[in-house]
Short mmCIF file of C-alpha atoms and ligand atoms in Angstrom, two decimals:
data_model
loop_
_atom_site.label_atom_id
_atom_site.label_comp_id
_atom_site.label_asym_id
_atom_site.label_seq_id
_atom_site.Cartn_x
_atom_site.Cartn_y
_atom_site.Cartn_z
CA UNK A 28 -31.18 -3.72 -21.14
CA UNK A 29 -28.15 -5.92 -20.34
CA UNK A 30 -26.66 -3.31 -18.02
CA UNK A 31 -29.55 -4.04 -15.50
CA UNK A 32 -28.38 -7.68 -15.03
CA UNK A 33 -24.75 -6.73 -14.23
CA UNK A 34 -24.24 -6.58 -10.44
CA UNK A 35 -23.08 -3.09 -9.40
CA UNK A 36 -20.76 -1.55 -6.80
CA UNK A 37 -21.63 1.63 -4.77
CA UNK A 38 -22.11 4.71 -6.95
CA UNK A 39 -19.25 6.37 -5.03
CA UNK A 40 -16.88 3.38 -5.32
CA UNK A 41 -13.37 4.60 -5.75
CA UNK A 42 -11.44 2.51 -8.30
CA UNK A 43 -8.00 3.50 -9.70
CA UNK A 44 -4.36 2.66 -9.38
CA UNK A 45 -1.77 2.98 -6.73
CA UNK A 46 1.90 4.04 -6.63
CA UNK A 47 4.48 5.18 -4.03
CA UNK A 48 6.78 8.30 -4.10
CA UNK A 49 10.23 6.46 -4.09
CA UNK A 50 9.11 3.86 -6.64
CA UNK A 51 8.13 6.52 -9.25
CA UNK A 52 9.46 9.99 -8.69
CA UNK A 53 13.19 9.96 -9.33
CA UNK A 54 14.68 13.56 -9.14
CA UNK A 55 15.99 12.83 -5.72
CA UNK A 56 18.13 16.00 -5.39
CA UNK A 57 15.65 18.28 -6.94
CA UNK A 58 13.94 21.31 -5.33
CA UNK A 59 15.34 20.89 -1.96
CA UNK A 60 14.48 17.32 -1.24
CA UNK A 61 16.66 15.73 1.47
CA UNK A 62 17.86 12.08 1.31
CA UNK A 63 15.55 9.08 2.45
CA UNK A 64 16.83 5.65 3.75
CA UNK A 65 16.02 4.17 0.36
CA UNK A 66 18.21 6.47 -1.60
CA UNK A 67 21.56 5.03 0.00
CA UNK A 68 20.26 1.57 0.37
CA UNK A 69 19.17 1.17 -3.28
CA UNK A 70 22.57 2.67 -4.40
CA UNK A 71 24.49 0.12 -2.27
CA UNK A 72 25.79 -2.70 -4.39
CA UNK A 73 24.11 -5.94 -3.71
CA UNK A 74 20.83 -4.62 -2.18
CA UNK A 75 18.63 -4.68 -5.26
CA UNK A 76 18.46 -7.66 -7.82
CA UNK A 77 19.62 -5.80 -10.83
CA UNK A 78 21.54 -3.03 -9.09
CA UNK A 79 18.67 -0.56 -9.83
CA UNK A 80 18.16 2.44 -7.71
CA UNK A 81 15.49 5.26 -7.29
CA UNK A 82 17.51 7.86 -9.04
CA UNK A 83 15.30 8.09 -12.15
CA UNK A 84 12.54 5.44 -11.54
CA UNK A 85 9.78 6.38 -13.93
CA UNK A 86 10.75 10.06 -13.81
CA UNK A 87 7.27 10.94 -12.49
CA UNK A 88 8.56 13.99 -10.59
CA UNK A 89 9.00 15.63 -13.90
CA UNK A 90 6.39 13.76 -15.83
CA UNK A 91 3.54 14.10 -13.36
CA UNK A 92 1.20 15.79 -15.87
CA UNK A 93 1.68 13.00 -18.34
CA UNK A 94 0.98 10.40 -15.56
CA UNK A 95 -2.32 12.23 -14.63
CA UNK A 96 -3.27 12.48 -18.37
CA UNK A 97 -2.84 8.69 -18.47
CA UNK A 98 -4.98 8.17 -15.39
CA UNK A 99 -7.54 10.45 -17.02
CA UNK A 100 -7.42 8.34 -20.28
CA UNK A 101 -8.21 5.22 -18.13
CA UNK A 102 -11.22 7.00 -16.62
CA UNK A 103 -10.26 6.22 -12.96
CA UNK A 104 -12.28 7.64 -10.15
CA UNK A 105 -9.18 7.88 -7.77
CA UNK A 106 -5.39 7.77 -7.67
CA UNK A 107 -3.53 6.50 -4.65
CA UNK A 108 0.05 7.98 -4.31
CA UNK A 109 2.33 8.78 -1.41
CA UNK A 110 4.06 11.92 -0.24
CA UNK A 111 7.84 12.02 0.27
CA UNK A 112 8.50 13.07 3.69
CA UNK A 113 12.01 14.18 2.61
CA UNK A 114 10.56 16.64 0.07
CA UNK A 115 8.21 18.30 2.65
CA UNK A 116 10.84 18.25 5.51
CA UNK A 117 14.27 17.50 3.98
CA UNK A 118 15.91 16.68 7.39
CA UNK A 119 12.68 15.15 8.69
CA UNK A 120 12.59 16.45 12.22
CA UNK A 121 10.04 18.61 14.09
CA UNK A 122 12.53 21.40 14.40
CA UNK A 123 13.81 21.19 10.92
CA UNK A 124 12.73 23.62 8.15
CA UNK A 125 9.77 22.84 5.95
CA UNK A 126 10.51 22.89 2.21
CA UNK A 127 8.03 25.10 0.38
CA UNK A 128 9.08 23.71 -2.98
CA UNK A 129 8.18 20.18 -1.97
CA UNK A 130 4.84 21.38 -0.66
CA UNK A 131 4.25 23.25 -4.00
CA UNK A 132 5.01 20.10 -5.87
CA UNK A 133 2.25 18.01 -4.21
CA UNK A 134 -0.06 21.12 -4.07
CA UNK A 135 0.22 21.31 -7.87
CA UNK A 136 -0.06 17.58 -8.21
CA UNK A 137 -3.32 17.49 -6.08
CA UNK A 138 -4.60 20.42 -8.17
CA UNK A 139 -3.99 18.79 -11.34
CA UNK A 140 -5.82 15.46 -10.27
CA UNK A 141 -8.77 17.58 -9.14
CA UNK A 142 -8.81 19.41 -12.41
CA UNK A 143 -9.02 16.19 -14.17
CA UNK A 144 -11.82 14.84 -11.82
CA UNK A 145 -9.63 12.29 -10.02
CA UNK A 146 -9.89 11.88 -6.26
CA UNK A 147 -6.57 12.10 -4.48
CA UNK A 148 -6.10 9.22 -1.95
CA UNK A 149 -2.98 10.08 -0.18
CA UNK A 150 -0.49 7.90 1.81
CA UNK A 151 1.78 9.86 4.13
CA UNK A 152 4.35 7.21 4.58
CA UNK A 153 5.29 4.53 1.98
CA UNK A 154 8.74 3.54 3.44
CA UNK A 155 10.93 6.49 2.48
CA UNK A 156 12.01 7.71 5.99
CA UNK A 157 14.25 10.86 5.86
CA UNK A 158 17.93 9.70 6.38
CA UNK A 159 18.38 12.46 8.88
CA UNK A 160 16.20 10.90 11.31
CA UNK A 161 17.73 7.49 10.89
CA UNK A 162 21.24 8.95 11.48
CA UNK A 163 20.23 11.19 14.35
CA UNK A 164 18.30 8.88 16.58
CA UNK A 165 17.80 5.45 14.90
CA UNK A 166 14.61 6.46 13.00
CA UNK A 167 11.60 4.10 13.75
CA UNK A 168 13.43 2.42 16.66
CA UNK A 169 13.39 5.58 18.84
CA UNK A 170 9.75 5.99 20.28
CA UNK A 171 10.03 9.50 21.81
CA UNK A 172 11.61 11.06 18.80
CA UNK A 173 9.97 9.37 15.91
CA UNK A 174 6.31 9.62 17.18
CA UNK A 175 6.63 13.38 17.59
CA UNK A 176 8.36 13.71 14.31
CA UNK A 177 5.75 11.88 12.35
CA UNK A 178 2.99 13.82 13.89
CA UNK A 179 4.77 17.00 12.91
CA UNK A 180 5.27 15.76 9.47
CA UNK A 181 1.65 14.97 9.16
CA UNK A 182 0.82 18.38 10.19
CA UNK A 183 3.23 19.84 7.60
CA UNK A 184 1.48 17.54 5.12
CA UNK A 185 -1.78 18.97 6.12
CA UNK A 186 -0.52 22.39 4.87
CA UNK A 187 -1.14 20.78 1.53
CA UNK A 188 -4.29 19.26 2.66
CA UNK A 189 -5.65 22.61 4.03
CA UNK A 190 -5.20 24.32 0.78
CA UNK A 191 -7.39 21.71 -0.97
CA UNK A 192 -9.14 20.21 2.02
CA UNK A 193 -12.73 20.76 0.65
CA UNK A 194 -11.84 18.22 -2.14
CA UNK A 195 -9.18 16.03 -0.69
CA UNK A 196 -11.01 13.58 1.60
CA UNK A 197 -8.95 10.35 1.90
CA UNK A 198 -5.68 9.95 4.01
CA UNK A 199 -3.57 6.95 4.90
CA UNK A 200 -1.03 7.35 7.60
CA UNK A 201 1.31 4.40 6.96
CA UNK A 202 1.59 1.76 4.20
CA UNK A 203 2.20 -1.68 5.33
CA UNK A 204 3.89 -1.34 8.73
CA UNK A 205 4.65 -5.19 8.62
CA UNK A 206 7.03 -4.69 5.77
CA UNK A 207 8.62 -1.67 7.45
CA UNK A 208 9.36 -3.61 10.73
CA UNK A 209 9.99 -7.13 9.37
CA UNK A 210 11.76 -6.43 5.91
CA UNK A 211 13.67 -3.31 7.28
CA UNK A 212 14.64 -4.49 10.84
CA UNK A 213 14.12 -8.25 10.86
CA UNK A 214 15.10 -9.78 7.47
CA UNK A 215 17.13 -6.71 6.45
CA UNK A 216 16.00 -6.84 2.72
CA UNK A 217 14.52 -3.33 2.88
CA UNK A 218 16.04 -0.11 4.03
CA UNK A 219 17.43 0.52 6.50
CA UNK A 220 18.58 -3.16 6.18
CA UNK A 221 19.13 -4.05 9.87
CA UNK A 222 19.11 -7.72 10.74
CA UNK A 223 20.77 -10.32 13.10
CA UNK A 224 21.97 -12.04 9.92
CA UNK A 225 25.50 -11.06 9.84
CA UNK A 226 25.99 -12.04 6.16
CA UNK A 227 23.42 -9.31 5.46
CA UNK A 228 23.93 -6.58 8.03
CA UNK A 229 26.58 -5.45 10.48
CA UNK A 230 23.84 -4.00 12.70
CA UNK A 231 20.51 -4.95 14.19
CA UNK A 232 18.92 -7.45 16.28
CA UNK A 233 16.00 -9.30 14.51
CA UNK A 234 14.66 -10.71 17.75
CA UNK A 235 13.76 -7.35 19.25
CA UNK A 236 13.86 -4.49 16.87
CA UNK A 237 10.93 -5.40 14.62
CA UNK A 238 8.47 -5.57 17.48
CA UNK A 239 9.74 -2.17 18.67
CA UNK A 240 9.66 -0.68 15.34
CA UNK A 241 5.98 -2.00 14.89
CA UNK A 242 4.94 -0.56 18.21
CA UNK A 243 6.35 2.85 17.27
CA UNK A 244 4.70 2.81 13.85
CA UNK A 245 1.38 2.08 15.47
CA UNK A 246 1.84 5.05 17.92
CA UNK A 247 2.90 7.29 15.24
CA UNK A 248 -0.19 6.32 13.20
CA UNK A 249 -2.44 6.77 16.16
CA UNK A 250 -1.13 10.18 17.18
CA UNK A 251 -1.22 11.57 13.64
CA UNK A 252 -4.86 10.50 13.48
CA UNK A 253 -5.62 12.07 16.81
CA UNK A 254 -4.15 15.36 15.57
CA UNK A 255 -6.14 15.10 12.38
CA UNK A 256 -9.38 14.41 14.22
CA UNK A 257 -8.71 17.22 16.68
CA UNK A 258 -7.64 19.91 14.40
CA UNK A 259 -8.85 19.16 10.81
CA UNK A 260 -11.60 16.58 10.59
CA UNK A 261 -14.52 18.81 11.69
CA UNK A 262 -13.93 21.44 9.22
CA UNK A 263 -12.58 19.14 6.28
CA UNK A 264 -14.78 16.18 6.65
CA UNK A 265 -12.27 13.76 5.38
CA UNK A 266 -11.40 10.24 6.53
CA UNK A 267 -8.03 8.89 7.76
CA UNK A 268 -6.84 5.51 8.50
CA UNK A 269 -3.96 2.96 8.01
CA UNK A 270 -3.43 0.43 5.27
CA UNK A 271 -1.94 -3.03 6.11
CA UNK A 272 -0.60 -5.85 3.92
CA UNK A 273 -1.80 -9.34 4.37
CA UNK A 274 -2.67 -12.42 2.38
CA UNK A 275 -5.27 -15.01 3.05
CA UNK A 276 -4.00 -18.08 4.95
CA UNK A 277 -5.55 -21.51 4.33
CA UNK A 278 -4.70 -24.57 6.61
CA UNK A 279 -2.58 -26.92 4.51
CA UNK A 280 -4.96 -29.64 5.59
CA UNK A 281 -7.69 -29.97 8.27
CA UNK A 282 -5.51 -31.23 11.12
CA UNK A 283 -6.10 -29.16 14.08
CA UNK A 284 -2.49 -27.98 14.33
CA UNK A 285 -2.60 -26.67 10.79
CA UNK A 286 -6.07 -25.04 11.35
CA UNK A 287 -4.48 -23.24 14.43
CA UNK A 288 -1.29 -22.39 12.45
CA UNK A 289 -3.36 -20.53 9.74
CA UNK A 290 -5.04 -18.43 12.41
CA UNK A 291 -1.57 -17.77 14.00
CA UNK A 292 -0.25 -16.53 10.61
CA UNK A 293 -3.16 -14.21 10.22
CA UNK A 294 -2.54 -13.03 13.74
CA UNK A 295 1.03 -12.00 13.04
CA UNK A 296 0.54 -10.84 9.45
CA UNK A 297 -2.49 -8.73 10.09
CA UNK A 298 -3.64 -8.90 13.79
CA UNK A 299 -0.18 -7.55 15.09
CA UNK A 300 -1.50 -4.10 13.73
CA UNK A 301 -5.31 -4.48 13.18
CA UNK A 302 -6.01 -5.93 16.57
CA UNK A 303 -4.59 -3.02 18.62
CA UNK A 304 -6.06 -0.52 16.22
CA UNK A 305 -9.54 -1.93 15.89
CA UNK A 306 -9.99 -4.16 18.95
CA UNK A 307 -7.47 -2.55 21.41
CA UNK A 308 -5.01 -5.24 22.28
CA UNK A 309 -2.23 -7.24 20.56
CA UNK A 310 -3.26 -10.75 19.52
CA UNK A 311 -2.83 -13.17 22.52
CA UNK A 312 -0.85 -15.56 20.17
CA UNK A 313 1.78 -12.79 19.93
CA UNK A 314 2.02 -12.24 23.58
CA UNK A 315 2.55 -16.08 24.02
CA UNK A 316 5.12 -16.22 21.11
CA UNK A 317 7.10 -13.20 22.16
CA UNK A 318 6.62 -12.77 25.97
CA UNK A 319 8.71 -9.72 27.25
CA UNK A 320 9.85 -8.95 23.80
CA UNK A 321 6.36 -7.56 22.78
CA UNK A 322 6.16 -3.94 23.89
CA UNK A 323 3.16 -2.82 25.93
CA UNK A 324 1.01 0.20 25.51
CA UNK A 325 0.25 2.41 28.45
CA UNK A 326 -3.30 2.97 29.29
CA UNK A 327 -3.10 6.36 27.83
CA UNK A 328 -1.50 5.29 24.64
CA UNK A 329 -4.00 2.46 24.14
CA UNK A 330 -6.80 4.88 24.46
CA UNK A 331 -5.42 6.71 21.45
CA UNK A 332 -4.54 3.56 19.57
CA UNK A 333 -7.87 1.84 19.82
CA UNK A 334 -10.21 3.19 17.19
CA UNK A 335 -7.59 5.14 15.48
CA UNK A 336 -8.76 4.32 11.80
CA UNK A 337 -11.89 5.63 10.27
CA UNK A 338 -11.89 2.47 7.90
CA UNK A 339 -10.05 -0.72 7.31
CA UNK A 340 -7.39 -0.41 4.59
CA UNK A 341 -5.95 -3.57 3.10
CA UNK A 342 -3.19 -4.41 0.42
CA UNK A 343 -3.41 -8.00 -0.54
CA UNK A 344 -1.94 -10.01 -3.39
CA UNK A 345 -2.09 -13.80 -2.76
CA UNK A 346 -3.02 -16.72 -0.50
CA UNK A 347 -0.72 -19.16 1.30
CA UNK A 348 -1.25 -22.75 2.54
CA UNK A 349 -0.06 -22.94 6.25
CA UNK A 350 1.52 -25.68 7.95
CA UNK A 351 2.47 -25.73 11.57
CA UNK A 352 6.24 -25.79 12.27
CA UNK A 353 9.30 -23.80 11.42
CA UNK A 354 10.84 -20.86 13.55
CA UNK A 355 10.10 -17.80 11.49
CA UNK A 356 8.47 -15.56 14.01
CA UNK A 357 7.35 -13.04 11.43
CA UNK A 358 5.12 -15.77 10.00
CA UNK A 359 3.94 -16.93 13.35
CA UNK A 360 6.47 -19.82 13.30
CA UNK A 361 4.55 -21.51 10.55
CA UNK A 362 5.52 -22.75 7.11
CA UNK A 363 3.93 -21.11 4.03
CA UNK A 364 3.58 -22.95 0.72
CA UNK A 365 1.79 -22.82 -2.50
CA UNK A 366 2.08 -26.62 -3.00
CA UNK A 367 -1.15 -28.43 -1.98
CA UNK A 368 -0.89 -31.90 -0.23
CA UNK A 369 -1.64 -33.54 -3.65
CA UNK A 370 1.45 -31.83 -5.17
CA UNK A 371 -0.58 -29.35 -7.40
CA UNK A 372 0.06 -25.67 -7.25
CA UNK A 373 -2.41 -23.21 -5.76
CA UNK A 374 -2.41 -20.93 -8.95
CA UNK A 375 -0.42 -19.30 -11.57
CA UNK A 376 3.16 -18.45 -10.49
CA UNK A 377 4.18 -14.68 -10.73
CA UNK A 378 7.72 -13.39 -11.49
CA UNK A 379 8.23 -13.08 -7.55
CA UNK A 380 8.39 -16.25 -5.50
CA UNK A 381 5.77 -15.02 -2.95
CA UNK A 382 2.89 -14.52 -5.49
CA UNK A 383 0.45 -16.99 -7.03
CA UNK A 384 -2.99 -16.20 -8.28
CA UNK A 385 -5.93 -17.45 -6.09
CA UNK A 386 -8.85 -15.17 -6.34
CA UNK A 387 -11.02 -17.35 -3.91
CA UNK A 388 -8.53 -16.29 -1.24
CA UNK A 389 -9.25 -12.54 -1.91
CA UNK A 390 -12.96 -13.16 -1.36
CA UNK A 391 -12.29 -15.16 1.92
CA UNK A 392 -10.02 -12.29 3.29
CA UNK A 393 -12.44 -9.67 2.58
CA UNK A 394 -15.06 -11.72 4.45
CA UNK A 395 -12.73 -12.27 7.42
CA UNK A 396 -11.71 -8.61 7.76
CA UNK A 397 -15.31 -7.59 7.59
CA UNK A 398 -16.42 -10.05 10.30
CA UNK A 399 -13.65 -9.47 12.60
CA UNK A 400 -12.97 -5.75 12.42
CA UNK A 401 -16.43 -4.55 11.34
CA UNK A 402 -15.21 -1.50 9.45
CA UNK A 403 -15.79 -0.43 5.78
CA UNK A 404 -12.97 -1.78 3.70
CA UNK A 405 -10.81 0.15 1.38
CA UNK A 406 -8.82 -2.26 -0.79
CA UNK A 407 -5.65 -0.08 -1.41
CA UNK A 408 -3.51 -2.54 -3.56
CA UNK A 409 -3.88 -5.71 -5.40
CA UNK A 410 -1.93 -6.85 -8.29
CA UNK A 411 0.36 -9.33 -10.22
CA UNK A 412 3.82 -9.52 -11.75
CA UNK A 413 3.97 -11.59 -14.90
CA UNK A 414 6.74 -14.04 -15.03
CA UNK A 415 9.88 -12.95 -17.14
CA UNK A 416 7.85 -9.87 -18.39
CA UNK A 417 11.21 -7.76 -18.15
CA UNK A 418 12.73 -9.92 -20.91
CA UNK A 419 9.81 -9.69 -23.39
CA UNK A 420 9.72 -7.15 -26.29
CA UNK A 421 7.24 -4.32 -25.51
CA UNK A 422 4.34 -5.66 -27.63
CA UNK A 423 4.56 -8.99 -25.94
CA UNK A 424 4.60 -7.60 -22.57
CA UNK A 425 1.61 -5.32 -23.35
CA UNK A 426 -0.28 -8.64 -23.95
CA UNK A 427 -0.16 -9.52 -20.20
CA UNK A 428 -2.52 -12.52 -20.18
CA UNK A 429 -1.58 -13.71 -16.78
CA UNK A 430 -2.20 -10.35 -15.19
CA UNK A 431 -5.54 -10.06 -17.05
CA UNK A 432 -6.57 -13.44 -15.61
CA UNK A 433 -5.41 -12.32 -12.19
CA UNK A 434 -7.68 -9.14 -12.28
CA UNK A 435 -10.51 -11.15 -13.78
CA UNK A 436 -10.37 -13.33 -10.72
CA UNK A 437 -9.91 -10.52 -8.26
CA UNK A 438 -12.78 -8.51 -9.80
CA UNK A 439 -15.17 -11.45 -9.70
CA UNK A 440 -14.19 -12.01 -5.90
CA UNK A 441 -14.73 -8.37 -5.24
CA UNK A 442 -18.18 -8.16 -6.76
CA UNK A 443 -19.22 -11.37 -5.03
CA UNK A 444 -17.99 -10.28 -1.58
CA UNK A 445 -20.08 -7.06 -2.01
CA UNK A 446 -23.28 -8.39 -3.66
CA UNK A 447 -23.51 -11.95 -2.35
CA UNK A 448 -21.59 -11.68 1.11
CA UNK A 449 -22.71 -8.09 1.95
CA UNK A 450 -19.06 -6.88 2.68
CA UNK A 451 -18.98 -3.08 2.62
CA UNK A 452 -16.08 -2.27 0.20
CA UNK A 453 -15.39 1.25 -0.78
CA UNK A 454 -12.35 1.13 -3.09
CA UNK A 455 -10.11 -0.93 -5.31
CA UNK A 456 -6.79 0.19 -6.29
CA UNK A 457 -4.73 -1.95 -8.58
CA UNK A 458 -0.90 -1.93 -8.03
CA UNK A 459 0.33 -0.39 -10.04
CA UNK A 460 -0.31 2.37 -12.56
CA UNK A 461 3.06 1.93 -14.04
CA UNK A 462 5.96 -0.55 -13.97
CA UNK A 463 8.22 0.94 -11.38
CA UNK A 464 11.17 0.54 -8.86
CA UNK A 465 10.07 -2.70 -7.20
CA UNK A 466 12.20 -2.24 -4.06
CA UNK A 467 14.80 -4.99 -3.41
CA UNK A 468 13.77 -6.46 -6.95
CA UNK A 469 14.90 -3.20 -8.71
CA UNK A 470 13.39 -3.00 -12.11
CA UNK A 471 13.41 -6.82 -12.75
CA UNK A 472 9.85 -7.18 -11.61
CA UNK A 473 7.07 -5.39 -13.27
CA UNK A 474 3.70 -4.74 -11.72
CA UNK A 475 2.35 -2.00 -13.89
CA UNK A 476 -0.83 -2.15 -16.00
CA UNK A 477 1.24 0.29 -18.08
CA UNK A 478 4.50 -0.86 -19.55
CA UNK A 479 7.48 1.51 -19.12
CA UNK A 480 10.44 1.51 -21.44
CA UNK A 481 13.10 2.62 -19.06
CA UNK A 482 15.31 3.80 -21.96
CA UNK A 483 12.88 6.33 -23.25
CA UNK A 484 10.40 6.64 -20.38
CA UNK A 485 7.63 5.97 -22.93
CA UNK A 486 4.40 4.36 -21.43
CA UNK A 487 2.47 1.72 -23.22
CA UNK A 488 -0.95 0.48 -21.90
CA UNK A 489 -1.16 -3.13 -21.40
CA UNK A 490 -4.16 -5.44 -21.70
CA UNK A 491 -4.79 -5.52 -18.07
CA UNK A 492 -5.31 -1.79 -18.04
CA UNK A 493 -8.02 -2.19 -20.62
CA UNK A 494 -9.63 -4.96 -18.83
CA UNK A 495 -9.93 -3.00 -15.52
CA UNK A 496 -11.18 0.13 -17.35
CA UNK A 497 -13.99 -1.95 -19.00
CA UNK A 498 -14.82 -3.89 -15.89
CA UNK A 499 -15.22 -0.91 -13.59
CA UNK A 500 -17.13 1.00 -16.37
CA UNK A 501 -19.64 -1.74 -16.25
CA UNK A 502 -19.87 -2.23 -12.51
CA UNK A 503 -20.08 1.15 -11.06
CA UNK A 504 -23.51 3.07 -11.61
CA UNK A 505 -22.69 6.03 -13.96
CA UNK A 506 -23.30 9.43 -12.39
CA UNK A 507 -23.64 10.97 -15.93
CA UNK A 508 -27.24 12.61 -16.12
CA UNK A 509 -29.09 12.05 -19.20
CA UNK A 510 -28.66 14.96 -21.58
CA UNK A 511 -31.98 16.89 -21.83
CA UNK A 512 -33.23 16.93 -25.25
CA UNK A 513 -32.85 20.46 -26.53
CA UNK A 514 -36.04 22.43 -27.20
CA UNK A 515 -36.20 24.36 -30.51
CA UNK A 516 -35.80 27.55 -28.43
CA UNK A 517 -32.46 26.55 -27.03
CA UNK A 518 -31.25 25.63 -30.49
C1 GBH B 625 3.32 -3.92 -1.70
O1 GBH B 625 3.72 -4.81 -0.77
C2 GBH B 625 4.01 -2.58 -1.60
O2 GBH B 625 3.10 -1.67 -0.88
C3 GBH B 625 4.38 -2.03 -2.88
O3 GBH B 625 5.12 -0.83 -2.54
C4 GBH B 625 5.02 -3.00 -3.78
O4 GBH B 625 5.46 -2.46 -4.93
C5 GBH B 625 4.00 -4.06 -4.07
O5 GBH B 625 3.55 -4.61 -2.92
C6 GBH B 625 4.47 -5.16 -4.98
O6 GBH B 625 5.50 -6.00 -4.38
O7 GBH B 625 9.94 -12.44 0.36
O8 GBH B 625 10.29 -12.15 2.66
O9 GBH B 625 10.76 -10.42 1.22
C7 GBH B 625 3.06 -6.12 -0.77
C8 GBH B 625 3.29 -7.03 0.36
C9 GBH B 625 4.93 -8.33 1.68
C10 GBH B 625 4.77 -8.51 -0.71
C11 GBH B 625 6.30 -8.86 1.68
C12 GBH B 625 6.12 -9.09 -0.75
C13 GBH B 625 7.88 -10.27 0.47
C14 GBH B 625 8.25 -11.04 1.62
N1 GBH B 625 4.61 -7.50 0.36
N2 GBH B 625 6.54 -9.77 0.49
S1 GBH B 625 9.92 -11.51 1.37
#
């Protein structure tokens, strides 16, 4: 049989699609939700490319059953989504009231997934901090307050979890802390938009705040995991961890300074978070680069931080060539480019400047993470935005050849990493189930495997969805048992 020659992933491999609350839900003032830092930021003129905001998005708060029916039609094993902190605790803080309506929404959502045989894979925080916490004490900048409030929020979220804990087993604390710190407090392109660049922001200090925010994010993650392990894990048997963003880095050429530069880039993009969490210390390169500006953990904190993830979670999209030089600390003072020394491009250009296809880089990154951190890996995001897709008629957009090619390469790298390199990979979530609110790009950039017509909110599957459905159907052993042949007595 042909099926036997196809290399296989684990039987319990979780494949599916990912989204985030603010990017899809809309209904921002519904059922007692409080404002988040993205509400006001996205409504401020000039903050998003096309002026788009999160008021409606893909209307998924109201259409969640339709979204789940779509997931079911794709035959996914799992769905990764995030909870909105402001729906669960509208003002955000540990002494603020919990909103039962918000909890009920996610409880029903989880129920609906389970009813449809889809594993919920839940992110607690995907960038939508309650505005109340930012106004009250500076949000992520304030260690004493924000760590306690995040831990309390985790606990509130676990009210949901507790009701369905026998079947909900996968938790992520934070999505991409690098983006929160750098884009929110360094470059100022994401909420809350703080930056030293006075053309962009009236407040903020890019030389100190991102490092402080990152430190507080790591502690918030770690103490939430501690709570989970102490109070929930034994009875519920789930796993909890963090997911980071990070792309593979290749030296521009084999000169020693560019080889060192590529490693420094990985240290800042990934090691900034992964090294303390999995190895127990900040990368030495960062200490050298930042000196006193890099906060330090107390011995007690470090004991909580080290080992605070049950697995390794990674979002990854592309690969960069790295040259020594430049003064962008968030890239390790190196220059990133897609242009090879011979002038050719690394891969196919996406709609966003930061993304080109390069599937070999995905495989190399998985190997690097496996060797360095020695944890089972959950790939929690991977995807592509087709150039100018937003200006195409729907039928043309549905035929998303560049995205199909991207996923062809990614899945080939995935299966090779597993079967040829022996990397322990447990999940693959494509970003995203739907075109949605793409942060500072507004609705100009589309990442969905399903086209959304924002005028009607109609959903249209693209070719890339069909590709992934077929590919995972062929590469995960089926758990369907053979139907017994009925005996005449049963008939
Ligand atoms: C993910 O981030 C997010 O988790 C998800 O919400 C988002 O929709 C998806 O990607 C697609 O973008 O040019 O300086 O602003 C991916 C990691 C890191 C990619 C920052 C974009 C932009 C750097 N992102 N990068 S900059």
